[in-house]
mmCIF file of C-alpha atoms (C1' of nucleotides) in Angstrom:
data_model
loop_
_atom_site.group_PDB
_atom_site.id
_atom_site.type_symbol
_atom_site.label_atom_id
_atom_site.label_comp_id
_atom_site.label_asym_id
_atom_site.label_seq_id
_atom_site.Cartn_x
_atom_site.Cartn_y
_atom_site.Cartn_z
ATOM 1 C CA MET A 648 37.349 -49.732 -81.123
ATOM 2 C CA LYS A 649 38.437 -48.328 -84.654
ATOM 3 C CA ILE A 650 35.485 -46.744 -85.973
ATOM 4 C CA ASP A 651 35.078 -46.015 -89.610
ATOM 5 C CA LYS A 652 35.842 -42.383 -89.773
ATOM 6 C CA SER A 653 33.523 -41.994 -93.335
ATOM 7 C CA LEU A 654 30.643 -41.987 -91.059
ATOM 8 C CA LEU A 655 31.912 -38.715 -90.065
ATOM 9 C CA THR A 656 30.987 -37.266 -93.273
ATOM 10 C CA GLY A 657 28.898 -34.291 -93.545
ATOM 11 C CA SER A 658 28.635 -33.856 -89.782
ATOM 12 C CA THR A 659 32.026 -32.304 -88.944
ATOM 13 C CA THR A 660 30.737 -29.114 -89.793
ATOM 14 C CA MET A 661 27.705 -29.365 -87.454
ATOM 15 C CA LEU A 662 30.048 -30.778 -84.470
ATOM 16 C CA ILE A 663 32.531 -27.409 -84.842
ATOM 17 C CA LEU A 664 29.733 -25.052 -84.806
ATOM 18 C CA LYS A 665 28.259 -26.615 -81.454
ATOM 19 C CA LEU A 666 31.626 -26.113 -79.720
ATOM 20 C CA LEU A 667 31.656 -22.597 -80.874
ATOM 21 C CA GLU A 668 27.700 -21.896 -79.750
ATOM 22 C CA GLN A 669 28.766 -22.872 -76.437
ATOM 23 C CA SER A 670 32.326 -20.768 -76.146
ATOM 24 C CA ASP A 671 34.517 -19.031 -78.256
ATOM 25 C CA MET A 672 37.481 -21.482 -79.067
ATOM 26 C CA TYR A 673 40.626 -21.597 -80.887
ATOM 27 C CA GLY A 674 41.745 -24.186 -83.362
ATOM 28 C CA TYR A 675 44.015 -26.653 -81.219
ATOM 29 C CA GLN A 676 41.392 -26.451 -78.399
ATOM 30 C CA MET A 677 38.306 -27.492 -80.414
ATOM 31 C CA ILE A 678 40.487 -30.948 -81.645
ATOM 32 C CA GLU A 679 40.998 -31.565 -77.666
ATOM 33 C CA GLU A 680 37.326 -30.374 -76.623
ATOM 34 C CA LEU A 681 35.839 -32.588 -79.447
ATOM 35 C CA GLU A 682 38.183 -35.333 -78.669
ATOM 36 C CA LYS A 683 36.871 -35.139 -74.720
ATOM 37 C CA ARG A 684 33.151 -34.566 -75.259
ATOM 38 C CA SER A 685 33.024 -37.632 -77.359
ATOM 39 C CA GLN A 686 35.001 -39.701 -75.383
ATOM 40 C CA ASN A 687 38.120 -40.324 -77.794
ATOM 41 C CA VAL A 688 35.381 -41.348 -80.817
ATOM 42 C CA PHE A 689 36.421 -38.513 -82.757
ATOM 43 C CA THR A 690 39.899 -37.333 -83.336
ATOM 44 C CA LEU A 691 39.472 -34.588 -85.676
ATOM 45 C CA LYS A 692 42.694 -33.840 -87.682
ATOM 46 C CA ALA A 693 43.974 -30.358 -87.861
ATOM 47 C CA GLY A 694 44.219 -30.941 -91.784
ATOM 48 C CA THR A 695 40.562 -31.609 -91.718
ATOM 49 C CA LEU A 696 39.478 -28.568 -89.217
ATOM 50 C CA TYR A 697 41.457 -25.679 -90.454
ATOM 51 C CA PRO A 698 40.161 -25.759 -93.987
ATOM 52 C CA ILE A 699 36.424 -25.879 -92.641
ATOM 53 C CA LEU A 700 37.104 -23.009 -90.155
ATOM 54 C CA HIS A 701 38.408 -20.799 -93.048
ATOM 55 C CA THR A 702 35.504 -21.937 -95.166
ATOM 56 C CA LEU A 703 33.006 -20.964 -92.188
ATOM 57 C CA GLU A 704 34.803 -17.800 -92.038
ATOM 58 C CA GLN A 705 34.521 -17.019 -95.881
ATOM 59 C CA GLU A 706 30.614 -17.809 -95.461
ATOM 60 C CA GLY A 707 30.144 -15.339 -92.549
ATOM 61 C CA ARG A 708 28.954 -18.316 -90.212
ATOM 62 C CA ILE A 709 31.925 -17.777 -88.028
ATOM 63 C CA GLU A 710 34.433 -14.669 -87.123
ATOM 64 C CA SER A 711 37.774 -14.722 -85.725
ATOM 65 C CA TYR A 712 40.047 -12.613 -83.322
ATOM 66 C CA THR A 713 43.506 -13.075 -82.292
ATOM 67 C CA LYS A 714 44.375 -13.254 -78.624
ATOM 68 C CA GLU A 715 48.048 -12.723 -77.354
ATOM 69 C CA ILE A 716 48.956 -15.098 -74.497
ATOM 70 C CA PRO A 717 52.019 -13.901 -72.603
ATOM 71 C CA SER A 718 55.002 -16.146 -73.372
ATOM 72 C CA LYS A 719 52.678 -18.211 -75.608
ATOM 73 C CA ARG A 720 51.911 -18.140 -79.430
ATOM 74 C CA PRO A 721 49.065 -16.051 -80.505
ATOM 75 C CA ARG A 722 45.944 -17.794 -80.399
ATOM 76 C CA LYS A 723 43.306 -17.427 -83.130
ATOM 77 C CA TYR A 724 39.852 -17.670 -81.286
ATOM 78 C CA TYR A 725 36.620 -18.280 -83.622
ATOM 79 C CA MET A 726 33.007 -16.963 -82.424
ATOM 80 C CA ILE A 727 30.012 -18.257 -83.935
ATOM 81 C CA THR A 728 27.758 -15.726 -85.770
ATOM 82 C CA LYS A 729 24.181 -15.077 -86.092
ATOM 83 C CA ASN A 730 24.075 -16.740 -89.512
ATOM 84 C CA GLY A 731 26.411 -19.712 -88.104
ATOM 85 C CA ARG A 732 23.765 -20.565 -85.333
ATOM 86 C CA LYS A 733 21.202 -20.527 -88.178
ATOM 87 C CA LEU A 734 23.275 -23.501 -89.759
ATOM 88 C CA LEU A 735 23.448 -25.284 -86.645
ATOM 89 C CA ASP A 736 20.037 -25.533 -86.128
ATOM 90 C CA GLU A 737 19.749 -26.975 -89.897
ATOM 91 C CA LYS A 738 22.267 -29.215 -89.492
ATOM 92 C CA LYS A 739 21.092 -30.553 -86.465
ATOM 93 C CA ALA A 740 17.782 -31.087 -87.815
ATOM 94 C CA GLU A 741 19.141 -32.782 -90.861
ATOM 95 C CA TRP A 742 21.257 -35.161 -88.327
ATOM 96 C CA GLN A 743 18.229 -36.136 -86.407
ATOM 97 C CA PHE A 744 16.295 -36.924 -89.371
ATOM 98 C CA TYR A 745 18.917 -38.967 -90.812
ATOM 99 C CA ALA A 746 19.768 -40.764 -87.565
ATOM 100 C CA THR A 747 16.057 -41.411 -87.330
ATOM 101 C CA ALA A 748 15.975 -43.142 -90.772
ATOM 102 C CA VAL A 749 19.095 -45.232 -90.016
ATOM 103 C CA ASN A 750 17.349 -46.571 -86.903
ATOM 104 C CA GLN A 751 14.209 -47.380 -88.809
ATOM 105 C CA VAL A 752 15.850 -49.049 -91.395
ATOM 106 C CA LEU A 753 17.977 -50.857 -88.581
ATOM 107 C CA GLY A 754 14.628 -51.894 -87.081
ATOM 108 C CA GLY A 755 14.864 -49.377 -84.078
ATOM 109 C CA GLU A 756 12.218 -47.281 -82.848
ATOM 110 C CA GLY A 757 13.530 -44.241 -84.702
ATOM 111 C CA TYR A 758 14.026 -42.221 -81.609
ATOM 112 C CA VAL A 759 17.589 -40.596 -81.764
ATOM 113 C CA GLY A 760 17.414 -39.069 -78.156
ATOM 114 C CA VAL A 761 18.375 -35.742 -78.913
ATOM 115 C CA MET B 394 13.182 -31.878 -96.244
ATOM 116 C CA LYS B 395 16.569 -31.959 -98.364
ATOM 117 C CA ILE B 396 18.908 -34.363 -96.367
ATOM 118 C CA ASP B 397 22.680 -33.631 -96.708
ATOM 119 C CA LYS B 398 23.771 -36.926 -98.682
ATOM 120 C CA SER B 399 27.084 -36.724 -97.264
ATOM 121 C CA LEU B 400 25.479 -37.876 -94.250
ATOM 122 C CA LEU B 401 24.826 -41.491 -95.883
ATOM 123 C CA THR B 402 28.275 -41.738 -96.185
ATOM 124 C CA GLY B 403 30.150 -44.949 -94.936
ATOM 125 C CA SER B 404 26.579 -46.196 -93.801
ATOM 126 C CA THR B 405 25.027 -47.350 -97.494
ATOM 127 C CA THR B 406 26.719 -50.728 -96.985
ATOM 128 C CA MET B 407 25.272 -51.026 -93.634
ATOM 129 C CA LEU B 408 21.492 -50.534 -94.965
ATOM 130 C CA ILE B 409 21.977 -52.806 -97.916
ATOM 131 C CA LEU B 410 23.295 -55.652 -95.827
ATOM 132 C CA LYS B 411 20.484 -55.215 -93.165
ATOM 133 C CA LEU B 412 17.942 -55.050 -96.367
ATOM 134 C CA LEU B 413 19.674 -58.605 -97.649
ATOM 135 C CA GLU B 414 19.592 -59.937 -93.896
ATOM 136 C CA GLN B 415 15.954 -60.297 -93.735
ATOM 137 C CA SER B 416 15.523 -61.053 -97.298
ATOM 138 C CA ASP B 417 17.046 -61.884 -100.640
ATOM 139 C CA MET B 418 16.634 -59.230 -102.805
ATOM 140 C CA TYR B 419 17.353 -57.728 -106.423
ATOM 141 C CA GLY B 420 18.780 -54.571 -106.787
ATOM 142 C CA TYR B 421 15.995 -52.125 -107.761
ATOM 143 C CA GLN B 422 13.708 -53.964 -105.036
ATOM 144 C CA MET B 423 16.736 -52.608 -102.273
ATOM 145 C CA ILE B 424 16.114 -48.958 -103.939
ATOM 146 C CA GLU B 425 12.513 -49.119 -103.341
ATOM 147 C CA GLU B 426 12.387 -50.824 -100.012
ATOM 148 C CA LEU B 427 15.218 -48.911 -98.534
ATOM 149 C CA GLU B 428 13.060 -45.582 -99.615
ATOM 150 C CA LYS B 429 9.786 -47.028 -98.223
ATOM 151 C CA ARG B 430 11.445 -48.196 -94.953
ATOM 152 C CA SER B 431 13.274 -44.806 -94.497
ATOM 153 C CA GLN B 432 10.040 -42.917 -95.325
ATOM 154 C CA ASN B 433 11.742 -41.548 -98.400
ATOM 155 C CA VAL B 434 14.700 -40.279 -96.465
ATOM 156 C CA PHE B 435 16.956 -42.404 -98.484
ATOM 157 C CA THR B 436 16.783 -42.403 -102.139
ATOM 158 C CA LEU B 437 19.561 -44.837 -103.007
ATOM 159 C CA LYS B 438 20.769 -44.171 -106.498
ATOM 160 C CA ALA B 439 21.709 -47.051 -109.069
ATOM 161 C CA GLY B 440 24.634 -45.818 -109.551
ATOM 162 C CA THR B 441 25.645 -45.756 -105.898
ATOM 163 C CA LEU B 442 24.182 -49.492 -105.329
ATOM 164 C CA TYR B 443 25.226 -51.311 -107.976
ATOM 165 C CA PRO B 444 29.001 -50.824 -107.495
ATOM 166 C CA ILE B 445 28.593 -51.792 -104.183
ATOM 167 C CA LEU B 446 26.887 -55.151 -104.876
ATOM 168 C CA HIS B 447 29.265 -55.975 -107.046
ATOM 169 C CA THR B 448 31.955 -55.471 -104.320
ATOM 170 C CA LEU B 449 30.521 -56.860 -101.752
ATOM 171 C CA GLU B 450 29.899 -60.314 -103.713
ATOM 172 C CA GLN B 451 33.850 -59.802 -104.558
ATOM 173 C CA GLU B 452 34.475 -60.106 -100.979
ATOM 174 C CA GLY B 453 32.250 -62.787 -100.560
ATOM 175 C CA ARG B 454 29.735 -61.049 -98.207
ATOM 176 C CA ILE B 455 26.712 -61.551 -100.348
ATOM 177 C CA GLU B 456 26.007 -64.246 -103.403
ATOM 178 C CA SER B 457 23.937 -63.792 -106.263
ATOM 179 C CA TYR B 458 21.607 -65.851 -108.307
ATOM 180 C CA THR B 459 19.132 -64.795 -111.399
ATOM 181 C CA LYS B 460 15.303 -65.882 -111.394
ATOM 182 C CA GLU B 461 13.311 -65.912 -114.648
ATOM 183 C CA ILE B 462 9.972 -64.271 -114.343
ATOM 184 C CA PRO B 463 7.618 -64.902 -116.667
ATOM 185 C CA SER B 464 6.897 -61.958 -119.168
ATOM 186 C CA LYS B 465 9.694 -59.933 -117.039
ATOM 187 C CA ARG B 466 13.010 -59.130 -117.149
ATOM 188 C CA PRO B 467 15.482 -61.729 -115.409
ATOM 189 C CA ARG B 468 16.386 -60.334 -111.955
ATOM 190 C CA LYS B 469 19.494 -60.891 -110.010
ATOM 191 C CA TYR B 470 18.987 -62.084 -106.320
ATOM 192 C CA TYR B 471 21.544 -61.214 -103.694
ATOM 193 C CA MET B 472 21.317 -63.404 -100.683
ATOM 194 C CA ILE B 473 23.764 -62.341 -97.583
ATOM 195 C CA THR B 474 26.258 -64.943 -96.801
ATOM 196 C CA LYS B 475 27.680 -65.564 -93.564
ATOM 197 C CA ASN B 476 30.727 -63.167 -93.868
ATOM 198 C CA GLY B 477 28.307 -60.869 -94.669
ATOM 199 C CA ARG B 478 26.355 -61.008 -91.649
ATOM 200 C CA LYS B 479 29.751 -60.588 -89.361
ATOM 201 C CA LEU B 480 30.064 -57.323 -91.580
ATOM 202 C CA LEU B 481 26.333 -56.139 -90.681
ATOM 203 C CA ASP B 482 27.085 -56.462 -87.302
ATOM 204 C CA GLU B 483 30.321 -54.739 -87.246
ATOM 205 C CA LYS B 484 28.954 -52.034 -89.252
ATOM 206 C CA LYS B 485 26.047 -51.768 -86.719
ATOM 207 C CA ALA B 486 28.233 -51.758 -83.767
ATOM 208 C CA GLU B 487 30.229 -48.816 -85.509
ATOM 209 C CA TRP B 488 27.351 -46.799 -86.242
ATOM 210 C CA GLN B 489 25.897 -46.846 -82.697
ATOM 211 C CA PHE B 490 29.092 -46.000 -81.406
ATOM 212 C CA TYR B 491 29.234 -42.956 -83.669
ATOM 213 C CA ALA B 492 25.639 -41.646 -83.465
ATOM 214 C CA THR B 493 25.993 -42.061 -79.379
ATOM 215 C CA ALA B 494 29.191 -39.778 -79.737
ATOM 216 C CA VAL B 495 27.080 -37.359 -81.926
ATOM 217 C CA ASN B 496 24.720 -37.193 -79.363
ATOM 218 C CA GLN B 497 27.145 -36.631 -76.689
ATOM 219 C CA VAL B 498 28.593 -33.607 -78.266
ATOM 220 C CA LEU B 499 25.329 -32.425 -78.979
ATOM 221 C CA GLY B 500 24.286 -32.380 -75.549
ATOM 222 C CA GLY B 501 22.135 -35.411 -75.655
ATOM 223 C CA GLU B 502 21.927 -38.408 -73.286
ATOM 224 C CA GLY B 503 24.055 -40.492 -75.841
ATOM 225 C CA TYR B 504 21.490 -42.985 -76.409
ATOM 226 C CA VAL B 505 20.709 -44.100 -79.824
ATOM 227 C CA GLY B 506 17.741 -46.060 -79.537
ATOM 228 C CA VAL B 507 18.858 -49.170 -81.553
ATOM 229 C "C1'" DG C 981 5.662 -46.152 -132.849
ATOM 230 C "C1'" DA C 982 6.379 -43.243 -128.994
ATOM 231 C "C1'" DC C 983 7.251 -43.382 -124.039
ATOM 232 C "C1'" DA C 984 7.172 -44.721 -119.174
ATOM 233 C "C1'" DT C 985 8.597 -48.116 -116.125
ATOM 234 C "C1'" DT C 986 11.655 -52.044 -114.555
ATOM 235 C "C1'" DA C 987 16.297 -53.109 -114.250
ATOM 236 C "C1'" DT C 988 21.265 -53.729 -114.570
ATOM 237 C "C1'" DA C 989 25.588 -51.386 -115.402
ATOM 238 C "C1'" DT C 990 29.733 -48.213 -115.979
ATOM 239 C "C1'" DA C 991 32.319 -43.850 -116.245
ATOM 240 C "C1'" DG C 992 33.627 -39.363 -114.880
ATOM 241 C "C1'" DA C 993 32.649 -35.677 -111.764
ATOM 242 C "C1'" DT C 994 32.336 -33.920 -107.086
ATOM 243 C "C1'" DT C 995 33.089 -33.621 -102.248
ATOM 244 C "C1'" DA C 996 34.871 -34.675 -97.861
ATOM 245 C "C1'" DT C 997 38.598 -36.307 -94.924
ATOM 246 C "C1'" DC C 998 43.089 -38.123 -94.178
ATOM 247 C "C1'" DG C 999 47.988 -38.146 -93.856
ATOM 248 C "C1'" DA C 1000 52.112 -35.917 -94.481
ATOM 249 C "C1'" DT C 1001 54.373 -31.872 -94.112
ATOM 250 C "C1'" DA C 1002 55.809 -27.043 -92.976
ATOM 251 C "C1'" DT C 1003 56.415 -23.473 -90.099
ATOM 252 C "C1'" DA C 1004 56.579 -21.271 -85.273
ATOM 253 C "C1'" DT C 1005 56.753 -20.934 -80.169
ATOM 254 C "C1'" DA C 1006 57.908 -22.625 -75.718
ATOM 255 C "C1'" DA C 1007 58.912 -26.250 -72.016
ATOM 256 C "C1'" DT C 1008 61.388 -29.761 -70.791
ATOM 257 C "C1'" DA C 1009 64.840 -33.341 -71.155
ATOM 258 C "C1'" DT C 1010 69.358 -35.062 -72.444
ATOM 259 C "C1'" DA D 243 74.142 -27.188 -76.939
ATOM 260 C "C1'" DT D 244 70.676 -30.235 -78.813
ATOM 261 C "C1'" DA D 245 66.915 -33.254 -79.079
ATOM 262 C "C1'" DT D 246 62.237 -33.845 -77.861
ATOM 263 C "C1'" DT D 247 57.239 -33.070 -76.842
ATOM 264 C "C1'" DA D 248 53.604 -30.111 -76.545
ATOM 265 C "C1'" DT D 249 50.821 -26.238 -78.737
ATOM 266 C "C1'" DA D 250 49.173 -24.042 -82.699
ATOM 267 C "C1'" DT D 251 47.778 -22.656 -87.631
ATOM 268 C "C1'" DA D 252 48.445 -24.046 -92.307
ATOM 269 C "C1'" DT D 253 48.293 -26.128 -97.197
ATOM 270 C "C1'" DC D 254 48.700 -30.000 -100.475
ATOM 271 C "C1'" DG D 255 47.737 -34.286 -102.676
ATOM 272 C "C1'" DA D 256 45.611 -38.726 -101.878
ATOM 273 C "C1'" DT D 257 42.118 -41.303 -101.124
ATOM 274 C "C1'" DA D 258 37.235 -42.867 -100.826
ATOM 275 C "C1'" DA D 259 32.126 -42.757 -101.121
ATOM 276 C "C1'" DT D 260 28.555 -40.972 -103.618
ATOM 277 C "C1'" DC D 261 26.087 -38.425 -107.653
ATOM 278 C "C1'" DT D 262 25.015 -37.572 -112.490
ATOM 279 C "C1'" DA D 263 24.729 -38.818 -116.592
ATOM 280 C "C1'" DT D 264 24.530 -42.391 -119.568
ATOM 281 C "C1'" DA D 265 24.138 -47.054 -121.751
ATOM 282 C "C1'" DT D 266 21.603 -51.227 -122.681
ATOM 283 C "C1'" DA D 267 17.786 -53.996 -122.373
ATOM 284 C "C1'" DA D 268 13.037 -56.103 -121.648
ATOM 285 C "C1'" DT D 269 8.249 -55.022 -120.762
ATOM 286 C "C1'" DG D 270 3.789 -52.773 -120.634
ATOM 287 C "C1'" DT D 271 1.052 -48.575 -122.020
ATOM 288 C "C1'" DC D 272 -1.146 -44.813 -124.959
#
DNA sequence: GACATTATATAGATTATCGATATATAATAT
DNA sequence: ATATTATATATCGATAATCTATATAATGTC
């Protein structure tokens, strides 16, 4: 199925923070991990991800460090900060609020299941 | 709660079609009805709604007719077409697909409840 | 008469994401 | 040797969706 990418709008930051909440990751890894966890629904593009990472770092939501891998290109790992966790909680609440409202309009029970 | 409006992106058309699936409505009525059904989560702006209605009409998803109301401004009612119902079904499937994937990443059971 | 409410409509600004492109390294295939 | 594929980070311009602001118009209320 070809999903309308515009539905992703606004939730990408939340999904990235969620990944980093569980473990430090480098950019490329996030793209693969997100694809895997969503069962190929989200194919986050590099051109979408990196600008978001840079913005989050500037805002103090995440921090980065470089890790040297023998005979590999160095990887830039990102870790979530306390501030980032706070943002994640807010985004999650927003998402649940929003999804519940959509389901209500669609005639569902309004339970989002998270 | 102040919900991030960007989360609405891509689903507005679906919500409008859903309203029209149940009964013919005029623009202003849709704004009020959507607000009511979503319990004030969605406050659809006129500047968002009318361009969408015009596009949907051009695409043959909806049709309009004018209704004269005594001592009222005439209202332009919209009704959904067969084509519009088809689009609604597609959008609903997309939404469920997307919401399930988000919940999966967030660690939920992946059930969206619709 | 002034103002609020109802109702439709459009233009311009903002924001998010994507596609394309660029750089760099390493492994594998031709 | 050269090409291709995979990994990895990065930026730019285009596109799309929504909002803000504004305009118009009819009606009801203070």
